[in-house]
Structures are given as structure tokens and as C-alpha cells.
């Protein structure tokens, strides 16, 4: 069990060190996540070594951002002063992203498929 | 009330119980709008206001919950590893559509907010809004946004996407189910993914790829996109 904790916190610590010593503007946790994926991929870490702790952490993940959400109480005045801009930008952009991502992916798959079927005919 | 609430363990336990009850409520009713995180945040904020408890007091306990956010994001490396094969198989279409989706998400939200006169802090808080909350919070903190604002917007946007996403996609001619679910993960992150999961595990898996790949892309690209936009726009 302690090995599992060591691996997760080890990856995070490496991320923290990288952020501290370089000018990378990536969150340390993202670096840790990519590092963990890499170590699993090259086989230095076995999936079984981190399965328990990662199932637990990923399964309870939403709970850990409750405090960040509650802290919004500190910014009520600021948010109220640009509420309309926030709402329009957030919803508007979400609709745009949905359509653009879906459309591009669908288009690329169609191109892929038609080039593949052409290759079959040839 | 203020007295007993000074104890860190009481605060942590209180938060856990509220979250647990909110989760039960959603499972029982099945209503997407009753998102357990949203309900928990609303209940705790109302509680603090009604009993006139300072946020600082709550934070004394809640910081121990917040501490687990980083290790939990690291643990997302495991689901990412499990999806690697699927991503590899369709690497080109996934990477290109996610890349375009990611940049579109940042540019559109920044432009709209800027046009409507929002301040720099608010614009930067909105930039990572399509990304899953834990990653969005981390991005917001590293680019100088207001993380709590980011968190709230991300959750609300996710619920909006989960409720209306599939209809919007169908209406605009995105008919391929894989494209739909990938897009849901990209735009509506974890909440959109849980909606896809309801339809089928294959949809859910595709959404979770969208969610995680967009998270990584946004973390890497957001600072540069904002810097580039800063050349033309004065925040």
C-alpha cells in the first residue's frame, strides 16, 4: 500500500521539481499524470502497483474540488459585476466547441473512410 | 455554531456527509441538474452565510480536502494509460479534432468575454472552462485566473453540455456517434462523459478520451494562446 502512495506522490514531486527549476507553465499535477502514464507504458511501473490508490483517487475525484467551489463565495461581488459576460462567454463558447470538435472529427473520419474504400477498389 | 465549526475534522466530516447525501440524491432522482458537487457547494455556501461563518474558518478544514486534488489528478494517468491503445488506433482524427476543439474553446471564450468587457482576471479564469474541473483549477492557478470562479463555471458548463449537448450536435449535423461522444468529452468534460456513459460504455470511453486529451492540450497551450491573443487584444 505504501508503495502505491509513494508512486503517486513521487510522480507529483517530480512534477513540482520540474515546475520549480524550469520555466514550464504546466501544472505540476499534469506533469505527474503524464509521467505516471509514461512509466506505466514503458513498464517501469506495473498497473497492479497503483491500481488500488488510483481507483480510490479517481473514484472520489469530484469531492476534492468542493473547497475550490466553495471559495467562489469570496468573489461574489466581482462575479456579479460581470455576470452577463461570464454566462454568455461560457455558454456561447461551449456550444461552439461542441459543434467544431464534433464536426472536425466526423469530417476526418469520413475522409479516412473514403480514402480507405478507394484504396480497396484500386 | 462558530465554536464547533473551528475544528478541522468537523469541517471535513461535514463536507463529506453533505457530498455523500447529494450523491445519493442524484442516484435516486437521476436528474443531471442535481449534480452532487454543485449541490454540495450551494449547501455549504448557504450554510456559511446563514450562520455567518467566515470563509477563512471553513478553509482551515477544507484545505485538507483541497490537498488531495493534485495527487488525484496524477492518478488520472491510469485511465489515460488504459485508453492509450484506442487513442493510438485513431490518433490522427482524435489529435487534430481535439487540438482544434481546444484552441477554439480558449479563443472563443476569451473573445466573447473580452468583447463584453470582462476584466483580465475573469477572462483568464474562463480560458480553461472546457476542461475537467481538477485540471481546470490547476490551469487557472498557473495562468493567474481565479480558480474558484473557474471551478464554478466549469461545473455549470458541464451540466449545460450534458443536458443539451447531444441535441445540439444532432441539430448541427454531427451524426457520427463517436464524434458526438468525443465532442461531449471535449466540451462538457466529466459531466458530459457521465452522460455518454449512460448511453453506452463505448460512448463513455470515447468521451473520456476527449476529456483527458483536451485537458492535456489546454494545460500545455492555454498560456501560449493567451500570450498570442495578448498581442492583438489588450486585456
mmCIF file of C-alpha atoms in Angstrom:
data_model
loop_
_atom_site.group_PDB
_atom_site.id
_atom_site.type_symbol
_atom_site.label_atom_id
_atom_site.label_comp_id
_atom_site.label_asym_id
_atom_site.label_seq_id
_atom_site.Cartn_x
_atom_site.Cartn_y
_atom_site.Cartn_z
ATOM 1 C CA UNK A 1 0.000 0.000 0.000
ATOM 2 C CA UNK A 2 2.756 2.422 0.900
ATOM 3 C CA UNK A 3 4.402 1.742 -2.469
ATOM 4 C CA UNK A 4 1.225 2.932 -4.172
ATOM 5 C CA UNK A 5 1.266 6.181 -2.194
ATOM 6 C CA UNK A 6 4.980 6.594 -2.922
ATOM 7 C CA UNK A 7 4.459 6.240 -6.687
ATOM 8 C CA UNK A 8 1.636 8.794 -6.886
ATOM 9 C CA UNK A 9 3.353 11.339 -4.645
ATOM 10 C CA UNK A 10 6.696 10.600 -6.313
ATOM 11 C CA UNK A 11 5.290 11.499 -9.730
ATOM 12 C CA UNK A 12 3.747 14.632 -8.241
ATOM 13 C CA UNK A 13 7.015 15.591 -6.549
ATOM 14 C CA UNK A 14 8.912 15.233 -9.827
ATOM 15 C CA UNK A 15 6.278 17.493 -11.412
ATOM 16 C CA UNK A 16 6.777 20.049 -8.638
ATOM 17 C CA UNK A 17 10.560 19.934 -9.110
ATOM 18 C CA UNK A 18 10.268 20.422 -12.867
ATOM 19 C CA UNK A 19 7.955 23.411 -12.381
ATOM 20 C CA UNK A 20 10.275 24.837 -9.728
ATOM 21 C CA UNK A 21 13.523 24.533 -11.673
ATOM 22 C CA UNK A 22 12.326 25.266 -15.209
ATOM 23 C CA UNK A 23 10.048 27.941 -16.601
ATOM 24 C CA UNK A 24 7.424 25.375 -17.657
ATOM 25 C CA UNK A 25 3.981 26.879 -17.170
ATOM 26 C CA UNK A 26 2.310 23.490 -16.803
ATOM 27 C CA UNK A 27 0.593 22.476 -13.540
ATOM 28 C CA UNK A 28 2.787 20.028 -11.595
ATOM 29 C CA UNK A 29 -0.095 17.572 -11.320
ATOM 30 C CA UNK A 30 -0.399 17.348 -15.123
ATOM 31 C CA UNK A 31 3.322 16.635 -15.420
ATOM 32 C CA UNK A 32 2.909 13.966 -12.724
ATOM 33 C CA UNK A 33 -0.032 12.445 -14.599
ATOM 34 C CA UNK A 34 1.919 12.277 -17.880
ATOM 35 C CA UNK A 35 4.927 10.851 -16.038
ATOM 36 C CA UNK A 36 2.765 8.137 -14.463
ATOM 37 C CA UNK A 37 1.308 7.259 -17.885
ATOM 38 C CA UNK A 38 4.812 7.099 -19.367
ATOM 39 C CA UNK A 39 6.160 4.889 -16.560
ATOM 40 C CA UNK A 40 3.202 2.519 -16.979
ATOM 41 C CA UNK A 41 3.702 2.471 -20.743
ATOM 42 C CA UNK A 42 7.406 1.618 -20.615
ATOM 43 C CA UNK A 43 6.700 -0.929 -17.891
ATOM 44 C CA UNK A 44 8.809 0.531 -15.072
ATOM 45 C CA UNK A 45 5.609 0.609 -13.029
ATOM 46 C CA UNK A 46 3.106 -2.233 -13.140
ATOM 47 C CA UNK A 47 -0.585 -1.367 -13.254
ATOM 48 C CA UNK A 48 -1.186 -3.575 -10.200
ATOM 49 C CA UNK A 49 1.197 -1.382 -8.163
ATOM 50 C CA UNK A 50 -1.022 1.683 -8.470
ATOM 51 C CA UNK A 51 -4.444 0.187 -9.113
ATOM 52 C CA UNK A 52 -5.831 0.434 -5.567
ATOM 53 C CA UNK A 53 -4.859 4.024 -4.894
ATOM 54 C CA UNK A 54 -5.715 5.294 -8.366
ATOM 55 C CA UNK A 55 -9.157 3.646 -8.308
ATOM 56 C CA UNK A 56 -9.749 5.361 -4.979
ATOM 57 C CA UNK A 57 -8.445 8.787 -6.028
ATOM 58 C CA UNK A 58 -10.163 8.821 -9.431
ATOM 59 C CA UNK A 59 -13.402 7.498 -7.925
ATOM 60 C CA UNK A 60 -13.516 10.244 -5.294
ATOM 61 C CA UNK A 61 -12.045 12.952 -7.547
ATOM 62 C CA UNK A 62 -15.129 15.219 -7.713
ATOM 63 C CA UNK A 63 -15.136 15.539 -3.935
ATOM 64 C CA UNK A 64 -11.701 17.174 -3.884
ATOM 65 C CA UNK A 65 -12.838 20.228 -5.782
ATOM 66 C CA UNK A 66 -15.669 21.107 -3.429
ATOM 67 C CA UNK A 67 -13.384 23.509 -1.450
ATOM 68 C CA UNK A 68 -12.344 25.350 -4.635
ATOM 69 C CA UNK A 69 -16.020 25.701 -5.498
ATOM 70 C CA UNK A 70 -16.999 26.993 -2.065
ATOM 71 C CA UNK A 71 -14.253 29.633 -2.316
ATOM 72 C CA UNK A 72 -16.360 31.305 -5.004
ATOM 73 C CA UNK A 73 -18.085 32.964 -2.020
ATOM 74 C CA UNK A 74 -15.082 35.322 -1.845
ATOM 75 C CA UNK A 75 -15.674 36.584 -5.382
ATOM 76 C CA UNK A 76 -19.427 37.149 -5.403
ATOM 77 C CA UNK A 77 -19.075 40.926 -5.945
ATOM 78 C CA UNK A 78 -16.563 40.540 -8.759
ATOM 79 C CA UNK A 79 -18.681 37.879 -10.475
ATOM 80 C CA UNK A 80 -21.901 39.864 -10.061
ATOM 81 C CA UNK A 81 -20.284 42.847 -11.785
ATOM 82 C CA UNK A 82 -19.620 40.817 -14.961
ATOM 83 C CA UNK A 83 -22.169 38.054 -14.615
ATOM 84 C CA UNK A 84 -23.639 38.552 -18.082
ATOM 85 C CA UNK A 85 -20.211 38.419 -19.775
ATOM 86 C CA UNK A 86 -19.325 35.237 -17.858
ATOM 87 C CA UNK A 87 -22.599 33.483 -18.670
ATOM 88 C CA UNK A 88 -22.679 34.453 -22.366
ATOM 89 C CA UNK A 89 -18.974 33.636 -22.902
ATOM 90 C CA UNK A 90 -19.164 30.292 -21.075
ATOM 91 C CA UNK A 91 -22.351 29.000 -22.730
ATOM 92 C CA UNK A 92 -21.616 30.510 -26.147
ATOM 93 C CA UNK A 93 -18.128 29.054 -26.251
ATOM 94 C CA UNK A 94 -19.362 25.636 -25.087
ATOM 95 C CA UNK A 95 -21.823 25.450 -27.973
ATOM 96 C CA UNK A 96 -19.096 26.500 -30.428
ATOM 97 C CA UNK A 97 -16.635 23.917 -29.080
ATOM 98 C CA UNK A 98 -19.230 21.131 -29.200
ATOM 99 C CA UNK A 99 -20.048 21.774 -32.835
ATOM 100 C CA UNK A 100 -16.492 22.427 -34.048
ATOM 101 C CA UNK A 101 -14.942 19.382 -32.332
ATOM 102 C CA UNK A 102 -17.711 17.014 -33.408
ATOM 103 C CA UNK A 103 -17.753 18.334 -36.955
ATOM 104 C CA UNK A 104 -13.960 18.149 -37.421
ATOM 105 C CA UNK A 105 -13.786 14.609 -36.033
ATOM 106 C CA UNK A 106 -16.695 13.420 -38.183
ATOM 107 C CA UNK A 107 -15.159 15.016 -41.261
ATOM 108 C CA UNK A 108 -11.730 13.448 -40.644
ATOM 109 C CA UNK A 109 -13.285 10.017 -40.173
ATOM 110 C CA UNK A 110 -15.229 10.369 -43.409
ATOM 111 C CA UNK A 111 -12.082 11.372 -45.306
ATOM 112 C CA UNK A 112 -10.274 8.414 -43.769
ATOM 113 C CA UNK A 113 -13.040 6.033 -44.707
ATOM 114 C CA UNK A 114 -13.429 7.227 -48.305
ATOM 115 C CA UNK A 115 -9.674 7.098 -48.918
ATOM 116 C CA UNK A 116 -9.639 3.591 -47.468
ATOM 117 C CA UNK A 117 -12.509 2.382 -49.680
ATOM 118 C CA UNK A 118 -10.823 3.954 -52.708
ATOM 119 C CA UNK A 119 -7.687 2.008 -51.854
ATOM 120 C CA UNK A 120 -9.775 -1.177 -51.749
ATOM 121 C CA UNK A 121 -11.210 -0.506 -55.195
ATOM 122 C CA UNK A 122 -7.760 0.097 -56.637
ATOM 123 C CA UNK B 1 -22.040 27.269 15.705
ATOM 124 C CA UNK B 2 -18.847 29.174 15.046
ATOM 125 C CA UNK B 3 -17.245 27.427 18.022
ATOM 126 C CA UNK B 4 -17.676 23.813 16.987
ATOM 127 C CA UNK B 5 -17.011 24.733 13.384
ATOM 128 C CA UNK B 6 -13.479 25.798 14.335
ATOM 129 C CA UNK B 7 -12.484 22.132 14.406
ATOM 130 C CA UNK B 8 -10.876 20.936 11.167
ATOM 131 C CA UNK B 9 -12.185 17.399 11.478
ATOM 132 C CA UNK B 10 -15.740 18.632 11.972
ATOM 133 C CA UNK B 11 -15.441 20.697 8.789
ATOM 134 C CA UNK B 12 -14.030 17.794 6.754
ATOM 135 C CA UNK B 13 -16.650 15.343 8.062
ATOM 136 C CA UNK B 14 -19.443 17.853 7.479
ATOM 137 C CA UNK B 15 -18.331 18.296 3.849
ATOM 138 C CA UNK B 16 -18.079 14.541 3.283
ATOM 139 C CA UNK B 17 -21.566 13.905 4.668
ATOM 140 C CA UNK B 18 -23.145 16.671 2.569
ATOM 141 C CA UNK B 19 -21.421 15.326 -0.546
ATOM 142 C CA UNK B 20 -22.468 11.772 0.223
ATOM 143 C CA UNK B 21 -26.106 12.818 0.688
ATOM 144 C CA UNK B 22 -26.005 14.900 -2.527
ATOM 145 C CA UNK B 23 -24.643 11.909 -4.408
ATOM 146 C CA UNK B 24 -27.443 9.704 -3.041
ATOM 147 C CA UNK B 25 -29.966 12.334 -4.106
ATOM 148 C CA UNK B 26 -28.755 12.258 -7.704
ATOM 149 C CA UNK B 27 -28.607 8.470 -7.882
ATOM 150 C CA UNK B 28 -32.177 8.319 -6.558
ATOM 151 C CA UNK B 29 -33.654 11.016 -8.801
ATOM 152 C CA UNK B 30 -31.390 10.594 -11.832
ATOM 153 C CA UNK B 31 -31.656 14.318 -12.571
ATOM 154 C CA UNK B 32 -28.483 15.701 -14.180
ATOM 155 C CA UNK B 33 -29.169 19.176 -12.853
ATOM 156 C CA UNK B 34 -28.819 17.840 -9.305
ATOM 157 C CA UNK B 35 -25.083 17.486 -9.763
ATOM 158 C CA UNK B 36 -23.647 16.388 -6.385
ATOM 159 C CA UNK B 37 -20.720 18.820 -6.499
ATOM 160 C CA UNK B 38 -22.954 21.746 -7.394
ATOM 161 C CA UNK B 39 -25.471 20.814 -4.660
ATOM 162 C CA UNK B 40 -22.695 20.378 -2.079
ATOM 163 C CA UNK B 41 -21.163 23.758 -2.949
ATOM 164 C CA UNK B 42 -24.548 25.515 -2.789
ATOM 165 C CA UNK B 43 -25.443 23.895 0.550
ATOM 166 C CA UNK B 44 -22.092 24.734 2.147
ATOM 167 C CA UNK B 45 -22.134 28.336 0.883
ATOM 168 C CA UNK B 46 -25.700 28.790 2.165
ATOM 169 C CA UNK B 47 -24.686 27.225 5.478
ATOM 170 C CA UNK B 48 -21.732 29.594 5.865
ATOM 171 C CA UNK B 49 -23.925 32.587 5.036
ATOM 172 C CA UNK B 50 -26.849 31.637 7.277
ATOM 173 C CA UNK B 51 -24.640 31.013 10.309
ATOM 174 C CA UNK B 52 -22.365 33.927 9.479
ATOM 175 C CA UNK B 53 -19.222 31.799 9.381
ATOM 176 C CA UNK B 54 -16.142 33.312 7.736
ATOM 177 C CA UNK B 55 -14.778 31.556 4.689
ATOM 178 C CA UNK B 56 -11.376 31.554 6.422
ATOM 179 C CA UNK B 57 -12.834 29.355 9.157
ATOM 180 C CA UNK B 58 -14.172 26.844 6.643
ATOM 181 C CA UNK B 59 -10.889 26.945 4.764
ATOM 182 C CA UNK B 60 -8.981 25.794 7.867
ATOM 183 C CA UNK B 61 -10.598 22.398 7.383
ATOM 184 C CA UNK B 62 -11.318 22.385 3.667
ATOM 185 C CA UNK B 63 -7.657 22.872 2.752
ATOM 186 C CA UNK B 64 -7.084 19.248 3.777
ATOM 187 C CA UNK B 65 -9.620 18.161 1.147
ATOM 188 C CA UNK B 66 -8.076 20.500 -1.432
ATOM 189 C CA UNK B 67 -4.690 18.889 -0.760
ATOM 190 C CA UNK B 68 -5.837 15.652 -2.431
ATOM 191 C CA UNK B 69 -6.685 17.386 -5.707
ATOM 192 C CA UNK B 70 -3.118 17.207 -7.060
ATOM 193 C CA UNK B 71 -2.480 13.504 -6.306
ATOM 194 C CA UNK B 72 -5.923 12.698 -7.730
ATOM 195 C CA UNK B 73 -5.029 14.442 -10.999
ATOM 196 C CA UNK B 74 -1.793 12.402 -11.105
ATOM 197 C CA UNK B 75 -3.909 9.248 -10.665
ATOM 198 C CA UNK B 76 -5.755 10.153 -13.903
ATOM 199 C CA UNK B 77 -2.602 8.799 -15.564
ATOM 200 C CA UNK B 78 -4.033 5.304 -15.033
ATOM 201 C CA UNK B 79 -7.234 5.769 -17.088
ATOM 202 C CA UNK B 80 -5.128 7.631 -19.676
ATOM 203 C CA UNK B 81 -2.763 4.636 -19.873
ATOM 204 C CA UNK B 82 -5.736 2.284 -20.310
ATOM 205 C CA UNK B 83 -7.029 4.374 -23.245
ATOM 206 C CA UNK B 84 -3.647 4.666 -24.984
ATOM 207 C CA UNK B 85 -4.354 1.809 -27.409
ATOM 208 C CA UNK B 86 -7.678 3.305 -28.547
ATOM 209 C CA UNK B 87 -6.079 6.735 -28.918
ATOM 210 C CA UNK B 88 -3.221 5.243 -30.940
ATOM 211 C CA UNK B 89 -5.602 3.488 -33.343
ATOM 212 C CA UNK B 90 -7.359 6.715 -34.271
ATOM 213 C CA UNK B 91 -4.517 9.034 -33.366
ATOM 214 C CA UNK B 92 -4.795 11.447 -36.263
ATOM 215 C CA UNK B 93 -8.530 12.165 -36.121
ATOM 216 C CA UNK B 94 -8.507 12.380 -32.310
ATOM 217 C CA UNK B 95 -5.447 14.598 -32.028
ATOM 218 C CA UNK B 96 -6.468 17.008 -34.798
ATOM 219 C CA UNK B 97 -10.087 17.398 -33.677
ATOM 220 C CA UNK B 98 -9.038 17.774 -30.016
ATOM 221 C CA UNK B 99 -6.391 20.313 -30.917
ATOM 222 C CA UNK B 100 -8.851 22.386 -32.923
ATOM 223 C CA UNK B 101 -11.506 21.957 -30.217
ATOM 224 C CA UNK B 102 -9.072 23.035 -27.518
ATOM 225 C CA UNK B 103 -7.915 26.191 -29.315
ATOM 226 C CA UNK B 104 -11.494 27.034 -30.363
ATOM 227 C CA UNK B 105 -12.572 26.707 -26.729
ATOM 228 C CA UNK B 106 -9.934 29.070 -25.400
ATOM 229 C CA UNK B 107 -10.143 31.645 -28.220
ATOM 230 C CA UNK B 108 -13.953 31.800 -28.319
ATOM 231 C CA UNK B 109 -14.476 32.173 -24.587
ATOM 232 C CA UNK B 110 -11.707 34.778 -24.299
ATOM 233 C CA UNK B 111 -13.012 36.778 -27.271
ATOM 234 C CA UNK B 112 -16.638 36.785 -26.138
ATOM 235 C CA UNK B 113 -15.736 37.722 -22.558
ATOM 236 C CA UNK B 114 -13.366 40.427 -23.781
ATOM 237 C CA UNK B 115 -15.947 41.868 -26.194
ATOM 238 C CA UNK B 116 -18.408 42.018 -23.314
ATOM 239 C CA UNK B 117 -15.945 43.977 -21.216
ATOM 240 C CA UNK B 118 -14.852 41.382 -18.644
ATOM 241 C CA UNK B 119 -11.655 42.081 -16.684
ATOM 242 C CA UNK B 120 -8.360 40.268 -17.292
ATOM 243 C CA UNK B 121 -8.741 38.143 -14.147
ATOM 244 C CA UNK B 122 -12.168 36.973 -15.249
ATOM 245 C CA UNK B 123 -11.072 36.295 -18.831
ATOM 246 C CA UNK B 124 -8.122 34.202 -17.611
ATOM 247 C CA UNK B 125 -10.415 32.311 -15.227
ATOM 248 C CA UNK B 126 -12.715 31.429 -18.118
ATOM 249 C CA UNK B 127 -9.947 30.300 -20.507
ATOM 250 C CA UNK B 128 -9.777 26.665 -19.259
ATOM 251 C CA UNK B 129 -13.567 26.338 -18.902
ATOM 252 C CA UNK B 130 -13.993 23.300 -21.222
ATOM 253 C CA UNK B 131 -11.567 21.175 -19.228
ATOM 254 C CA UNK B 132 -12.391 18.794 -16.395
ATOM 255 C CA UNK B 133 -12.615 20.699 -13.082
ATOM 256 C CA UNK B 134 -9.456 19.421 -11.310
ATOM 257 C CA UNK B 135 -7.313 20.166 -14.362
ATOM 258 C CA UNK B 136 -9.096 23.487 -14.982
ATOM 259 C CA UNK B 137 -8.431 24.558 -11.389
ATOM 260 C CA UNK B 138 -4.741 23.737 -11.789
ATOM 261 C CA UNK B 139 -4.535 25.581 -15.124
ATOM 262 C CA UNK B 140 -6.381 28.604 -13.736
ATOM 263 C CA UNK B 141 -3.972 28.774 -10.783
ATOM 264 C CA UNK B 142 -0.929 28.587 -13.040
ATOM 265 C CA UNK B 143 -2.068 31.249 -15.548
ATOM 266 C CA UNK B 144 -3.291 33.690 -12.886
ATOM 267 C CA UNK B 145 -7.047 33.203 -13.028
ATOM 268 C CA UNK B 146 -9.441 32.982 -10.091
ATOM 269 C CA UNK B 147 -9.581 29.219 -9.501
ATOM 270 C CA UNK B 148 -12.932 29.228 -7.607
ATOM 271 C CA UNK B 149 -14.590 31.110 -10.463
ATOM 272 C CA UNK B 150 -13.094 28.619 -12.936
ATOM 273 C CA UNK B 151 -14.398 25.703 -10.867
ATOM 274 C CA UNK B 152 -17.961 27.047 -10.727
ATOM 275 C CA UNK B 153 -18.077 27.914 -14.425
ATOM 276 C CA UNK B 154 -16.670 24.503 -15.397
ATOM 277 C CA UNK B 155 -19.312 22.662 -13.388
ATOM 278 C CA UNK B 156 -22.181 24.770 -14.756
ATOM 279 C CA UNK B 157 -20.893 24.456 -18.340
ATOM 280 C CA UNK B 158 -20.558 20.689 -17.902
ATOM 281 C CA UNK B 159 -24.161 20.344 -16.762
ATOM 282 C CA UNK B 160 -25.312 22.522 -19.670
ATOM 283 C CA UNK B 161 -23.347 20.362 -22.113
ATOM 284 C CA UNK B 162 -24.620 17.122 -20.620
ATOM 285 C CA UNK B 163 -28.251 18.250 -20.826
ATOM 286 C CA UNK B 164 -28.203 19.899 -24.276
ATOM 287 C CA UNK B 165 -25.001 18.587 -25.896
ATOM 288 C CA UNK B 166 -26.338 15.610 -27.843
ATOM 289 C CA UNK B 167 -29.310 17.627 -29.134
ATOM 290 C CA UNK B 168 -27.043 20.473 -30.263
ATOM 291 C CA UNK B 169 -24.758 18.010 -32.077
ATOM 292 C CA UNK B 170 -27.652 16.249 -33.827
ATOM 293 C CA UNK B 171 -29.216 19.571 -34.837
ATOM 294 C CA UNK B 172 -25.972 20.786 -36.398
ATOM 295 C CA UNK B 173 -25.363 17.643 -38.442
ATOM 296 C CA UNK B 174 -22.822 15.823 -36.298
ATOM 297 C CA UNK B 175 -24.345 12.363 -36.693
ATOM 298 C CA UNK B 176 -21.401 10.022 -36.072
ATOM 299 C CA UNK B 177 -21.837 8.676 -32.508
ATOM 300 C CA UNK B 178 -18.069 8.525 -31.912
ATOM 301 C CA UNK B 179 -17.664 12.158 -32.984
ATOM 302 C CA UNK B 180 -20.594 13.116 -30.756
ATOM 303 C CA UNK B 181 -19.170 11.477 -27.659
ATOM 304 C CA UNK B 182 -15.628 12.713 -28.283
ATOM 305 C CA UNK B 183 -17.013 16.223 -28.600
ATOM 306 C CA UNK B 184 -19.059 15.795 -25.406
ATOM 307 C CA UNK B 185 -15.895 14.891 -23.504
ATOM 308 C CA UNK B 186 -14.080 17.836 -25.026
ATOM 309 C CA UNK B 187 -16.733 20.481 -24.316
ATOM 310 C CA UNK B 188 -18.538 19.120 -21.261
ATOM 311 C CA UNK B 189 -15.686 17.114 -19.635
ATOM 312 C CA UNK B 190 -16.575 14.679 -16.813
ATOM 313 C CA UNK B 191 -20.264 15.569 -16.618
ATOM 314 C CA UNK B 192 -20.649 15.158 -20.372
ATOM 315 C CA UNK B 193 -18.751 11.881 -20.087
ATOM 316 C CA UNK B 194 -21.130 10.532 -17.461
ATOM 317 C CA UNK B 195 -23.999 11.355 -19.831
ATOM 318 C CA UNK B 196 -22.236 9.403 -22.609
ATOM 319 C CA UNK B 197 -21.589 6.564 -20.162
ATOM 320 C CA UNK B 198 -25.366 6.328 -19.637
ATOM 321 C CA UNK B 199 -25.849 5.721 -23.369
ATOM 322 C CA UNK B 200 -23.128 3.064 -23.682
ATOM 323 C CA UNK B 201 -19.650 2.219 -22.326
ATOM 324 C CA UNK B 202 -18.170 2.749 -25.811
ATOM 325 C CA UNK B 203 -19.555 6.298 -25.898
ATOM 326 C CA UNK B 204 -18.264 6.834 -22.386
ATOM 327 C CA UNK B 205 -14.765 5.638 -23.282
ATOM 328 C CA UNK B 206 -14.657 7.985 -26.276
ATOM 329 C CA UNK B 207 -15.853 10.901 -24.139
ATOM 330 C CA UNK B 208 -13.231 10.177 -21.515
ATOM 331 C CA UNK B 209 -10.571 10.332 -24.226
ATOM 332 C CA UNK B 210 -11.914 13.743 -25.249
ATOM 333 C CA UNK B 211 -11.908 14.850 -21.639
ATOM 334 C CA UNK B 212 -8.342 13.830 -20.872
ATOM 335 C CA UNK B 213 -6.729 14.792 -24.199
ATOM 336 C CA UNK B 214 -8.350 18.223 -24.117
ATOM 337 C CA UNK B 215 -7.160 18.623 -20.518
ATOM 338 C CA UNK B 216 -3.562 17.981 -21.514
ATOM 339 C CA UNK B 217 -3.747 20.177 -24.627
ATOM 340 C CA UNK B 218 -5.331 23.059 -22.748
ATOM 341 C CA UNK B 219 -2.765 22.834 -19.949
ATOM 342 C CA UNK B 220 0.048 23.000 -22.494
ATOM 343 C CA UNK B 221 -1.475 25.532 -24.906
ATOM 344 C CA UNK B 222 -3.519 27.941 -22.769
ATOM 345 C CA UNK B 223 -0.561 30.097 -21.639
ATOM 346 C CA UNK B 224 0.684 30.465 -25.228
ATOM 347 C CA UNK B 225 -2.748 31.097 -26.769
ATOM 348 C CA UNK B 226 -3.346 33.803 -24.161
ATOM 349 C CA UNK B 227 0.070 35.339 -24.819
ATOM 350 C CA UNK B 228 -0.568 35.348 -28.582
ATOM 351 C CA UNK B 229 -4.017 36.858 -28.153
ATOM 352 C CA UNK B 230 -2.443 39.480 -25.896
ATOM 353 C CA UNK B 231 -0.581 40.831 -28.925
ATOM 354 C CA UNK B 232 -3.831 41.872 -30.602
ATOM 355 C CA UNK B 233 -6.066 42.344 -27.608
ATOM 356 C CA UNK B 234 -5.456 44.472 -24.577
ATOM 357 C CA UNK B 235 -6.903 42.542 -21.632
#
